[in-house]
Amino acid sequence: MPRYNPAEIEPRWQAFWEQNRTFTTPELPSGPKRYVLDMFPYPSGDGLHVGHPEGYTATDIVARFARMRGESVLHPMGFDAFGLPAEEHAIKTGEHPRIQTQRNIDNFTRQLKMLGFSYDWDRAIATTDEAYFRWTQWIFLQLYDTWFDSEQQQGRPIDELPIPAEVTAQGNAAIEAYRDANRLAYESDALVNWCPALGTVLANEEVIDGKSERGDHPVQRIALRQWMLRITKYAERLLDGLDDLDWPTGIKKLQQDWIGRSTGAEVDFYVGDPANLDAWKSERSKSGFSAEPGDAALRVYTTRPDTLFGATYMVVAPEHPMVKSFTTNEQSAAVVAYCEKASFKSDRERTDGGDKVKTGVFTGSHAINPVNGQPIPIWIADYVLAGYGTGAIMAVPAHDDRDFAFAKQFDLPIVPVVDPPSDHPERDAILAGDVCFVAEGQAINSGEFDGQTTAEVKAAVTNSLNQKGQATEAVNYKLRDWLFSRQRFWGEPFPILHELDANGKPTGIKRGVDPADLPVLLPDLKDYKPHGRPEPMLAKADDDWLYVTIDGKRYRRETNTMPQWAGSCWYYLRYIDTENSERLIDPAKEKAWMPVDLYVGGAEHAVLHLLYSRFWHKVLYDRGHVSTPEPFGKLVNQGMILGDVEYTGFVDPDGNPVSTSDVRKDADGNRVSKEGIPVQSTSIDEDDVEKKGEGFVLKSQPTIKVDSRAHKMSKARGNVVNPDAVVREYGADALRLYEMFMGPLEATKPWAMTGVGGVRNFLDRVWRMVVDQDADDLVLNEAICDEACDKDQLRVLHQTIRKVTEDCEGLSFNTAIAKMMECTNFFTRCEKRPKEAMLTFLKLLSPYAPHLCEELWHLLGQEGSISKQSWPTWDEAALVESSIEIPVQINGKIKAKINVSPDVTKDELASIALADEKVQSLVEGKTIVKQIVVPGRLVNLVIK
Ligand code: ANZ
């Protein structure tokens, strides 16, 4: 019997598309264009999981829909292929990471093709391709060649940087140093995770709670020369640019918070010899606030200059350059020990949670509070970060939670200087210094400023101290410059050369590799084992790779590699002009295709990837390589798919977990694994689960392993659903349809295998609507006819066209599917199913279930690919219900029924009722004393 058999249909159509190059993108769009982009995956060894095809199916529907509407569509796919796992594998096996990476890419490609996505595979790229990373390196050279003109708010070529006369006077080396200090890509010492036991620098994700993930060894934060990107210069532009983007509000907010603009003041506290205070003050009055605080002052950044009178101590970060000068002999041992300990903590651990137990140590020194001349102690504490503001704070325990906790811990004075509104429930406790109050109010204990509002005092205090040369208004961003180098092997080498002197020592002068000599390839290594020194892996390379001589000068190559973010910063541009070996991108193509019209991916990339690529894009824009200020016009985050929620924790009699997707019912209705072994469901209490070794077990009975639950899918939980298995059992079209039918694209949804069965039933019904399943051969269902639709059929069909069209545009795929299910049910009940209607319906369904629709399209005698057909349009006139039945009552009893158009007026309805033959015969010779006419509902005639 000719049943619907996706296993046979799907590979056949995939081969057809490939042979006929059905989804080849035109070089340039003709007419309207749509660039539909997925966040490209990291090709992990585990292959796709069902979370990936969620977004990919959504974009595929949009791409297919747009093509059928006559738009030129760019819908590409690629691989974000550098990264740690392949390197880890190489360390273990000695196999080049490229080999493992290629294997994984091949597997991903196979799986993606198996799902029938209409990508233009000719444009597939991997960030690890030499022809690709050549341009990643080229963009780095652009960053290196650019400085940011703050006045014009624009990146400009480094040779346009104005050099101050005093720098020019010092000669070429000084000029070069000045340029280096202004480039968007620059070198600096930054903290890295150095693990002495493993003899390697670790990535942040390899460090858990200050220990190495591998081996659980202590990890120390040490300073190492690093490449940084001056993204902070673009903070304002990155903030402003968000306004015009069609992005989820939540994502915009995350980016705003990440950039974290705050306004306040920088204030200098005198820390010199008390005898010289007056001299310092008068000097400052004359000179005004200077760029550098000098040795006699400790500079802080505060958002609350209004609370200066409440500053009862100061705190500097353990890494602050003045720590040594503040530390007295008595305090020295304690300070050294404290700073050493702090070096093992990440910023996150140092700042997480306001109420965490605070640690710190007194330096032994004091500073002078500029508003009241009081000496206040200077402490060191790790809750102050070296990299934010000035790395030092004035602590106001009465009005800052962290300071409050610290003051309580170390018994430091708490002086309230902001009076809360009089109806504040805790006002008394706040005024007594027992409770911290962080909001605004009226100044108290603040001398001449008492009684003024917080806003007034902020301005007045800053202004008054500014007159004395001790403060200035300041803007700060949470955003840090981007630490752009890694000490790993499997990344893009930097195209930078360090000049060496006759003794082989670096002179400090650098040069970019000539763009014509790009790409700088990775060196061949004998093995990938750590070399045991706190420096990059590429330092293991042979001298042939490491050293270069140009014009008689020797250079050593940069040995850091770029982070994985680099390759994903600009891949959307490469898809537009994949083969170009002459330039980054052909301007005509760039203009024609950019910006990306729809970008779909996981919310986990809300901040970094999207911020980094926006930053690179803006630099490329400033330097004239792209024409749009932003890369991604519309962004949508698909929701997370959780593990199967339906049954919890299947285990076999030995207690081994059985994945939900492998559980069946046998003939007696008992649950068995696919091997037929009985399985039992352990009903799990959320709190009764703990991680043990590879998997999860019940706390109460640790021998029982548990697997799938409505948790994020993960290998450790055993609840990952593998698309290969789903396709094998239900087909790719069913998988695609289910991914979209689970719920709104943005929602978090649990997977349920029964749901896949449900949509598969729908596809079976579509098949049977067209095909005669009882015949021996593959023939059309006898209900298929050449007649035109009747009014009802036309109405249902056109309602479906409208709904599916609007929902495809609005990315509301689940409701479109529901409508198509309704439509199928309707036509299945019709004894005659006009072929035209079937063809129209198949066009609507084809972006969702392309293989099935191609197949039925051909069975109905059509040629070519259904994806090349034009999208159906609906006729408004066909949408309305053609007639409705209205009961006609006589003296309250239904005596007749009339069919009228649903929009007849009251008068029309009355006269139609009176013209009805049956009604006429009943009222003949009687008097109509009253007419009750309700349009759309009824007519009631009262007669005598
Ligand atoms: C005194 C003060 C009083 C503060 C008060 C706040 C409330 P945002 O808004 O996040 O920019 N701060 C400054 N530099 C710091 C650093 N390197 N590490 C940790 N904290 C630092 O925060 C600015 C506020 O955070 C500053 O204002 C400072 O504390 C603290 F009632 O100064 B405030």
PDB file of N, CA and C in Angstrom, residues 630-683:
ATOM      1  N   GLU A 630      24.713  49.298  11.253  1.00  0.00           N
ATOM      2  CA  GLU A 630      24.420  48.136  12.095  1.00  0.00           C
ATOM      3  C   GLU A 630      24.309  46.894  11.218  1.00  0.00           C
ATOM      4  N   PRO A 631      24.747  45.735  11.734  1.00  0.00           N
ATOM      5  CA  PRO A 631      24.682  44.539  10.890  1.00  0.00           C
ATOM      6  C   PRO A 631      23.324  43.817  10.874  1.00  0.00           C
ATOM      7  N   PHE A 632      22.631  43.814  12.025  1.00  0.00           N
ATOM      8  CA  PHE A 632      21.453  42.941  12.127  1.00  0.00           C
ATOM      9  C   PHE A 632      20.193  43.754  12.417  1.00  0.00           C
ATOM     10  N   GLY A 633      19.335  43.895  11.404  1.00  0.00           N
ATOM     11  CA  GLY A 633      18.138  44.721  11.575  1.00  0.00           C
ATOM     12  C   GLY A 633      17.158  44.125  12.561  1.00  0.00           C
ATOM     13  N   LYS A 634      16.746  42.895  12.291  1.00  0.00           N
ATOM     14  CA  LYS A 634      15.767  42.262  13.184  1.00  0.00           C
ATOM     15  C   LYS A 634      16.400  41.030  13.805  1.00  0.00           C
ATOM     16  N   LEU A 635      16.214  40.904  15.092  1.00  0.00           N
ATOM     17  CA  LEU A 635      16.778  39.771  15.819  1.00  0.00           C
ATOM     18  C   LEU A 635      15.670  39.037  16.548  1.00  0.00           C
ATOM     19  N   VAL A 636      15.716  37.717  16.476  1.00  0.00           N
ATOM     20  CA  VAL A 636      14.743  36.913  17.226  1.00  0.00           C
ATOM     21  C   VAL A 636      15.499  35.808  17.960  1.00  0.00           C
ATOM     22  N   ASN A 637      15.177  35.618  19.209  1.00  0.00           N
ATOM     23  CA  ASN A 637      15.791  34.533  19.975  1.00  0.00           C
ATOM     24  C   ASN A 637      14.824  33.382  20.066  1.00  0.00           C
ATOM     25  N   GLN A 638      15.245  32.221  19.600  1.00  0.00           N
ATOM     26  CA  GLN A 638      14.361  31.080  19.787  1.00  0.00           C
ATOM     27  C   GLN A 638      14.452  30.627  21.245  1.00  0.00           C
ATOM     28  N   GLY A 639      13.352  30.061  21.740  1.00  0.00           N
ATOM     29  CA  GLY A 639      13.329  29.620  23.129  1.00  0.00           C
ATOM     30  C   GLY A 639      14.095  28.317  23.302  1.00  0.00           C
ATOM     31  N   MET A 640      14.441  28.038  24.535  1.00  0.00           N
ATOM     32  CA  MET A 640      15.190  26.809  24.782  1.00  0.00           C
ATOM     33  C   MET A 640      14.250  25.600  24.738  1.00  0.00           C
ATOM     34  N   ILE A 641      14.747  24.505  24.207  1.00  0.00           N
ATOM     35  CA  ILE A 641      13.967  23.267  24.247  1.00  0.00           C
ATOM     36  C   ILE A 641      14.496  22.420  25.389  1.00  0.00           C
ATOM     37  N   LEU A 642      13.596  22.059  26.267  1.00  0.00           N
ATOM     38  CA  LEU A 642      13.992  21.273  27.430  1.00  0.00           C
ATOM     39  C   LEU A 642      13.841  19.790  27.128  1.00  0.00           C
ATOM     40  N   GLY A 643      14.411  18.985  27.995  1.00  0.00           N
ATOM     41  CA  GLY A 643      14.284  17.535  27.837  1.00  0.00           C
ATOM     42  C   GLY A 643      12.823  17.116  27.942  1.00  0.00           C
ATOM     43  N   ASP A 644      12.553  15.891  27.533  1.00  0.00           N
ATOM     44  CA  ASP A 644      11.192  15.370  27.553  1.00  0.00           C
ATOM     45  C   ASP A 644      10.612  15.462  28.954  1.00  0.00           C
ATOM     46  N   VAL A 645       9.406  16.008  29.032  1.00  0.00           N
ATOM     47  CA  VAL A 645       8.819  16.199  30.352  1.00  0.00           C
ATOM     48  C   VAL A 645       7.833  15.087  30.669  1.00  0.00           C
ATOM     49  N   GLU A 646       7.494  14.328  29.655  1.00  0.00           N
ATOM     50  CA  GLU A 646       6.333  13.464  29.791  1.00  0.00           C
ATOM     51  C   GLU A 646       6.522  12.356  30.828  1.00  0.00           C
ATOM     52  N   TYR A 647       7.638  11.681  30.726  1.00  0.00           N
ATOM     53  CA  TYR A 647       7.943  10.662  31.725  1.00  0.00           C
ATOM     54  C   TYR A 647       9.214  11.096  32.393  1.00  0.00           C
ATOM     55  N   THR A 648       9.369  10.753  33.601  1.00  0.00           N
ATOM     56  CA  THR A 648      10.595  11.164  34.267  1.00  0.00           C
ATOM     57  C   THR A 648      11.439   9.942  34.559  1.00  0.00           C
ATOM     58  N   GLY A 649      12.661  10.022  34.142  1.00  0.00           N
ATOM     59  CA  GLY A 649      13.647   9.046  34.557  1.00  0.00           C
ATOM     60  C   GLY A 649      13.308   7.603  34.285  1.00  0.00           C
ATOM     61  N   PHE A 650      13.434   7.156  33.054  1.00  0.00           N
ATOM     62  CA  PHE A 650      13.268   5.731  32.797  1.00  0.00           C
ATOM     63  C   PHE A 650      14.548   4.988  33.139  1.00  0.00           C
ATOM     64  N   VAL A 651      14.408   3.890  33.800  1.00  0.00           N
ATOM     65  CA  VAL A 651      15.567   3.045  34.086  1.00  0.00           C
ATOM     66  C   VAL A 651      15.212   1.604  33.742  1.00  0.00           C
ATOM     67  N   ASP A 652      16.230   0.856  33.330  1.00  0.00           N
ATOM     68  CA  ASP A 652      15.991  -0.558  33.085  1.00  0.00           C
ATOM     69  C   ASP A 652      16.161  -1.315  34.408  1.00  0.00           C
ATOM     70  N   PRO A 653      15.936  -2.640  34.429  1.00  0.00           N
ATOM     71  CA  PRO A 653      15.972  -3.353  35.718  1.00  0.00           C
ATOM     72  C   PRO A 653      17.325  -3.236  36.425  1.00  0.00           C
ATOM     73  N   ASP A 654      18.386  -2.934  35.660  1.00  0.00           N
ATOM     74  CA  ASP A 654      19.686  -2.752  36.319  1.00  0.00           C
ATOM     75  C   ASP A 654      19.907  -1.328  36.801  1.00  0.00           C
ATOM     76  N   GLY A 655      18.894  -0.518  36.609  1.00  0.00           N
ATOM     77  CA  GLY A 655      19.048   0.859  37.066  1.00  0.00           C
ATOM     78  C   GLY A 655      19.722   1.749  36.042  1.00  0.00           C
ATOM     79  N   ASN A 656      19.964   1.237  34.830  1.00  0.00           N
ATOM     80  CA  ASN A 656      20.588   2.079  33.805  1.00  0.00           C
ATOM     81  C   ASN A 656      19.554   2.988  33.170  1.00  0.00           C
ATOM     82  N   PRO A 657      19.918   4.243  32.914  1.00  0.00           N
ATOM     83  CA  PRO A 657      18.938   5.153  32.332  1.00  0.00           C
ATOM     84  C   PRO A 657      18.620   4.768  30.894  1.00  0.00           C
ATOM     85  N   VAL A 658      17.381   4.942  30.520  1.00  0.00           N
ATOM     86  CA  VAL A 658      16.962   4.691  29.145  1.00  0.00           C
ATOM     87  C   VAL A 658      16.382   5.996  28.645  1.00  0.00           C
ATOM     88  N   SER A 659      16.897   6.460  27.538  1.00  0.00           N
ATOM     89  CA  SER A 659      16.436   7.742  27.047  1.00  0.00           C
ATOM     90  C   SER A 659      14.971   7.646  26.648  1.00  0.00           C
ATOM     91  N   THR A 660      14.223   8.677  26.934  1.00  0.00           N
ATOM     92  CA  THR A 660      12.793   8.682  26.676  1.00  0.00           C
ATOM     93  C   THR A 660      12.485   8.360  25.229  1.00  0.00           C
ATOM     94  N   SER A 661      13.367   8.833  24.333  1.00  0.00           N
ATOM     95  CA  SER A 661      13.074   8.611  22.920  1.00  0.00           C
ATOM     96  C   SER A 661      13.186   7.135  22.558  1.00  0.00           C
ATOM     97  N   ASP A 662      13.787   6.330  23.429  1.00  0.00           N
ATOM     98  CA  ASP A 662      13.935   4.905  23.141  1.00  0.00           C
ATOM     99  C   ASP A 662      12.876   4.050  23.837  1.00  0.00           C
ATOM    100  N   VAL A 663      11.908   4.715  24.462  1.00  0.00           N
ATOM    101  CA  VAL A 663      10.904   3.935  25.189  1.00  0.00           C
ATOM    102  C   VAL A 663       9.673   3.705  24.308  1.00  0.00           C
ATOM    103  N   ARG A 664       9.200   2.470  24.263  1.00  0.00           N
ATOM    104  CA  ARG A 664       8.011   2.116  23.471  1.00  0.00           C
ATOM    105  C   ARG A 664       7.008   1.431  24.387  1.00  0.00           C
ATOM    106  N   LYS A 665       5.809   1.173  23.806  1.00  0.00           N
ATOM    107  CA  LYS A 665       4.880   0.303  24.533  1.00  0.00           C
ATOM    108  C   LYS A 665       4.852  -1.031  23.803  1.00  0.00           C
ATOM    109  N   ASP A 666       4.898  -2.122  24.562  1.00  0.00           N
ATOM    110  CA  ASP A 666       4.814  -3.414  23.885  1.00  0.00           C
ATOM    111  C   ASP A 666       3.339  -3.781  23.700  1.00  0.00           C
ATOM    112  N   ALA A 667       3.082  -4.985  23.177  1.00  0.00           N
ATOM    113  CA  ALA A 667       1.714  -5.382  22.835  1.00  0.00           C
ATOM    114  C   ALA A 667       0.774  -5.296  24.034  1.00  0.00           C
ATOM    115  N   ASP A 668       1.305  -5.515  25.216  1.00  0.00           N
ATOM    116  CA  ASP A 668       0.452  -5.466  26.411  1.00  0.00           C
ATOM    117  C   ASP A 668       0.372  -4.072  27.016  1.00  0.00           C
ATOM    118  N   GLY A 669       0.983  -3.144  26.335  1.00  0.00           N
ATOM    119  CA  GLY A 669       0.913  -1.774  26.853  1.00  0.00           C
ATOM    120  C   GLY A 669       1.961  -1.480  27.911  1.00  0.00           C
ATOM    121  N   ASN A 670       2.902  -2.407  28.115  1.00  0.00           N
ATOM    122  CA  ASN A 670       3.968  -2.125  29.078  1.00  0.00           C
ATOM    123  C   ASN A 670       5.089  -1.346  28.403  1.00  0.00           C
ATOM    124  N   ARG A 671       5.729  -0.512  29.170  1.00  0.00           N
ATOM    125  CA  ARG A 671       6.805   0.282  28.597  1.00  0.00           C
ATOM    126  C   ARG A 671       8.075  -0.560  28.517  1.00  0.00           C
ATOM    127  N   VAL A 672       8.674  -0.527  27.317  1.00  0.00           N
ATOM    128  CA  VAL A 672       9.927  -1.271  27.120  1.00  0.00           C
ATOM    129  C   VAL A 672      10.903  -0.377  26.374  1.00  0.00           C
ATOM    130  N   SER A 673      12.161  -0.718  26.479  1.00  0.00           N
ATOM    131  CA  SER A 673      13.166   0.012  25.711  1.00  0.00           C
ATOM    132  C   SER A 673      13.112  -0.478  24.280  1.00  0.00           C
ATOM    133  N   LYS A 674      13.862   0.173  23.387  1.00  0.00           N
ATOM    134  CA  LYS A 674      13.751  -0.255  21.992  1.00  0.00           C
ATOM    135  C   LYS A 674      14.303  -1.661  21.811  1.00  0.00           C
ATOM    136  N   GLU A 675      15.100  -2.120  22.760  1.00  0.00           N
ATOM    137  CA  GLU A 675      15.556  -3.511  22.693  1.00  0.00           C
ATOM    138  C   GLU A 675      14.527  -4.458  23.308  1.00  0.00           C
ATOM    139  N   GLY A 676      13.426  -3.922  23.797  1.00  0.00           N
ATOM    140  CA  GLY A 676      12.387  -4.771  24.352  1.00  0.00           C
ATOM    141  C   GLY A 676      12.550  -5.052  25.845  1.00  0.00           C
ATOM    142  N   ILE A 677      13.537  -4.412  26.473  1.00  0.00           N
ATOM    143  CA  ILE A 677      13.736  -4.627  27.906  1.00  0.00           C
ATOM    144  C   ILE A 677      12.732  -3.765  28.675  1.00  0.00           C
ATOM    145  N   PRO A 678      12.017  -4.353  29.639  1.00  0.00           N
ATOM    146  CA  PRO A 678      11.047  -3.539  30.377  1.00  0.00           C
ATOM    147  C   PRO A 678      11.739  -2.367  31.084  1.00  0.00           C
ATOM    148  N   VAL A 679      11.089  -1.246  31.066  1.00  0.00           N
ATOM    149  CA  VAL A 679      11.661  -0.112  31.795  1.00  0.00           C
ATOM    150  C   VAL A 679      10.640   0.411  32.782  1.00  0.00           C
ATOM    151  N   GLN A 680      11.155   1.064  33.786  1.00  0.00           N
ATOM    152  CA  GLN A 680      10.241   1.588  34.776  1.00  0.00           C
ATOM    153  C   GLN A 680      10.516   3.069  34.951  1.00  0.00           C
ATOM    154  N   SER A 681       9.445   3.784  35.194  1.00  0.00           N
ATOM    155  CA  SER A 681       9.589   5.224  35.335  1.00  0.00           C
ATOM    156  C   SER A 681       9.774   5.558  36.808  1.00  0.00           C
ATOM    157  N   THR A 682      10.803   6.300  37.097  1.00  0.00           N
ATOM    158  CA  THR A 682      10.978   6.739  38.476  1.00  0.00           C
ATOM    159  C   THR A 682      10.398   8.133  38.562  1.00  0.00           C
ATOM    160  N   SER A 683       9.433   8.282  39.381  1.00  0.00           N
ATOM    161  CA  SER A 683       8.825   9.590  39.491  1.00  0.00           C
ATOM    162  C   SER A 683       9.687  10.420  40.422  1.00  0.00           C
TER     163      SER A 683
END
